């Protein structure tokens, strides 16, 4: 997937990546505002594509070729419902109460790429499914906490793996995170499993996508006849959270953001926004 050499980014590169990521954030926030029982996922895809194009960007997944005989990816979003792990096609099938839906978005803007993902609940979901979502998301931050200069790629995977295995979840090993920047996929690969102190050394200026794909059952997956749709082999649900991270000396910086996504979700839920002058007790 990611061949060639590892490139480190300068400040201008990081600014470009951040701008592309900001368009992804808006596209995902728009999808978030539309997700409810009865809506079909093609609708989410169309709304996201409009946001991306209005911002002067290009949907990076649309037309993407995996290689071999696989047809180009048809959507602007990968929309993966329930047992679909990643790379699901947007479709006319309506979402149902209790579903979970992983939405992954890629944008090219001014020669730089943004790529990140969030898994949403559709209406009320089973408590054990919510636990899977929470654990997957938490494992992403466990991985990010290890993404500092001097550490190794295996430290990231080890953090994700130990967190999820301790909770009995299956880690998808067949798909991995990756470098990102002037290409959607750059070296190094960033697996969600690993051993401490093993793998490529992380250097300041490296930009990577960390993206745990975590299953409620085993980590085994199958691919549909379309060559894209990755499903859990046992039919259990799967969650996917992805962030774009800048490796630095010390604290890594997350270049992507869930802020607008979560604001959209709060609005859908009807939460009262906390005003800026609210004093905490
Ligand atoms: Mg990615
Ligand atoms: Mg992605």
Coordinates of N, CA, C and O and ligand atoms in Angstrom, one line a residue, residues 61 104-106 115-117 178 184-185 209 211 240 242, ligand 2:
X61 N -11.0 9.5 -2.0 CA -11.3 8.1 -2.1 C -12.0 7.8 -3.4 O -12.0 6.7 -3.9
X104 N -15.4 7.1 7.0 CA -14.0 7.5 6.7 C -14.0 8.4 5.5 O -14.7 8.2 4.6
X105 N -13.3 9.5 5.7 CA -13.3 10.5 4.6 C -11.8 10.9 4.2 O -11.0 11.1 5.1
X106 N -11.6 11.0 2.9 CA -10.3 11.5 2.5 C -10.5 12.7 1.5 O -11.4 12.7 0.7
X115 N -7.2 12.6 6.0 CA -7.8 11.3 6.0 C -8.1 10.9 7.5 O -7.2 10.6 8.2
X116 N -9.4 10.9 7.9 CA -9.7 10.4 9.2 C -11.1 9.9 9.3 O -11.9 10.1 8.4
X117 N -11.4 9.3 10.4 CA -12.7 8.5 10.5 C -13.3 8.5 11.9 O -12.6 8.8 12.9
X178 N -1.0 4.4 8.3 CA 0.0 4.8 7.3 C 0.5 6.2 7.4 O -0.2 7.0 8.1
X184 N -2.0 10.1 -0.2 CA -3.0 9.6 0.7 C -2.4 8.5 1.6 O -2.6 8.4 2.8
X185 N -1.5 7.7 1.0 CA -0.9 6.6 1.7 C 0.6 6.7 1.5 O 1.1 6.6 0.3
X209 N -1.3 8.5 9.9 CA -2.7 8.2 10.3 C -2.7 6.9 11.2 O -2.2 5.9 10.8
X211 N -5.2 4.3 13.1 CA -6.6 4.0 12.8 C -6.9 2.6 13.3 O -7.0 1.7 12.4
X240 N -14.2 1.8 14.0 CA -13.0 2.4 13.3 C -12.9 3.9 13.7 O -13.8 4.7 13.4
X242 N -10.0 7.1 13.4 CA -8.7 7.4 12.8 C -8.4 8.9 13.1 O -9.3 9.8 12.9
Ligands
LIG2 MG1 -9.2 6.8 6.5

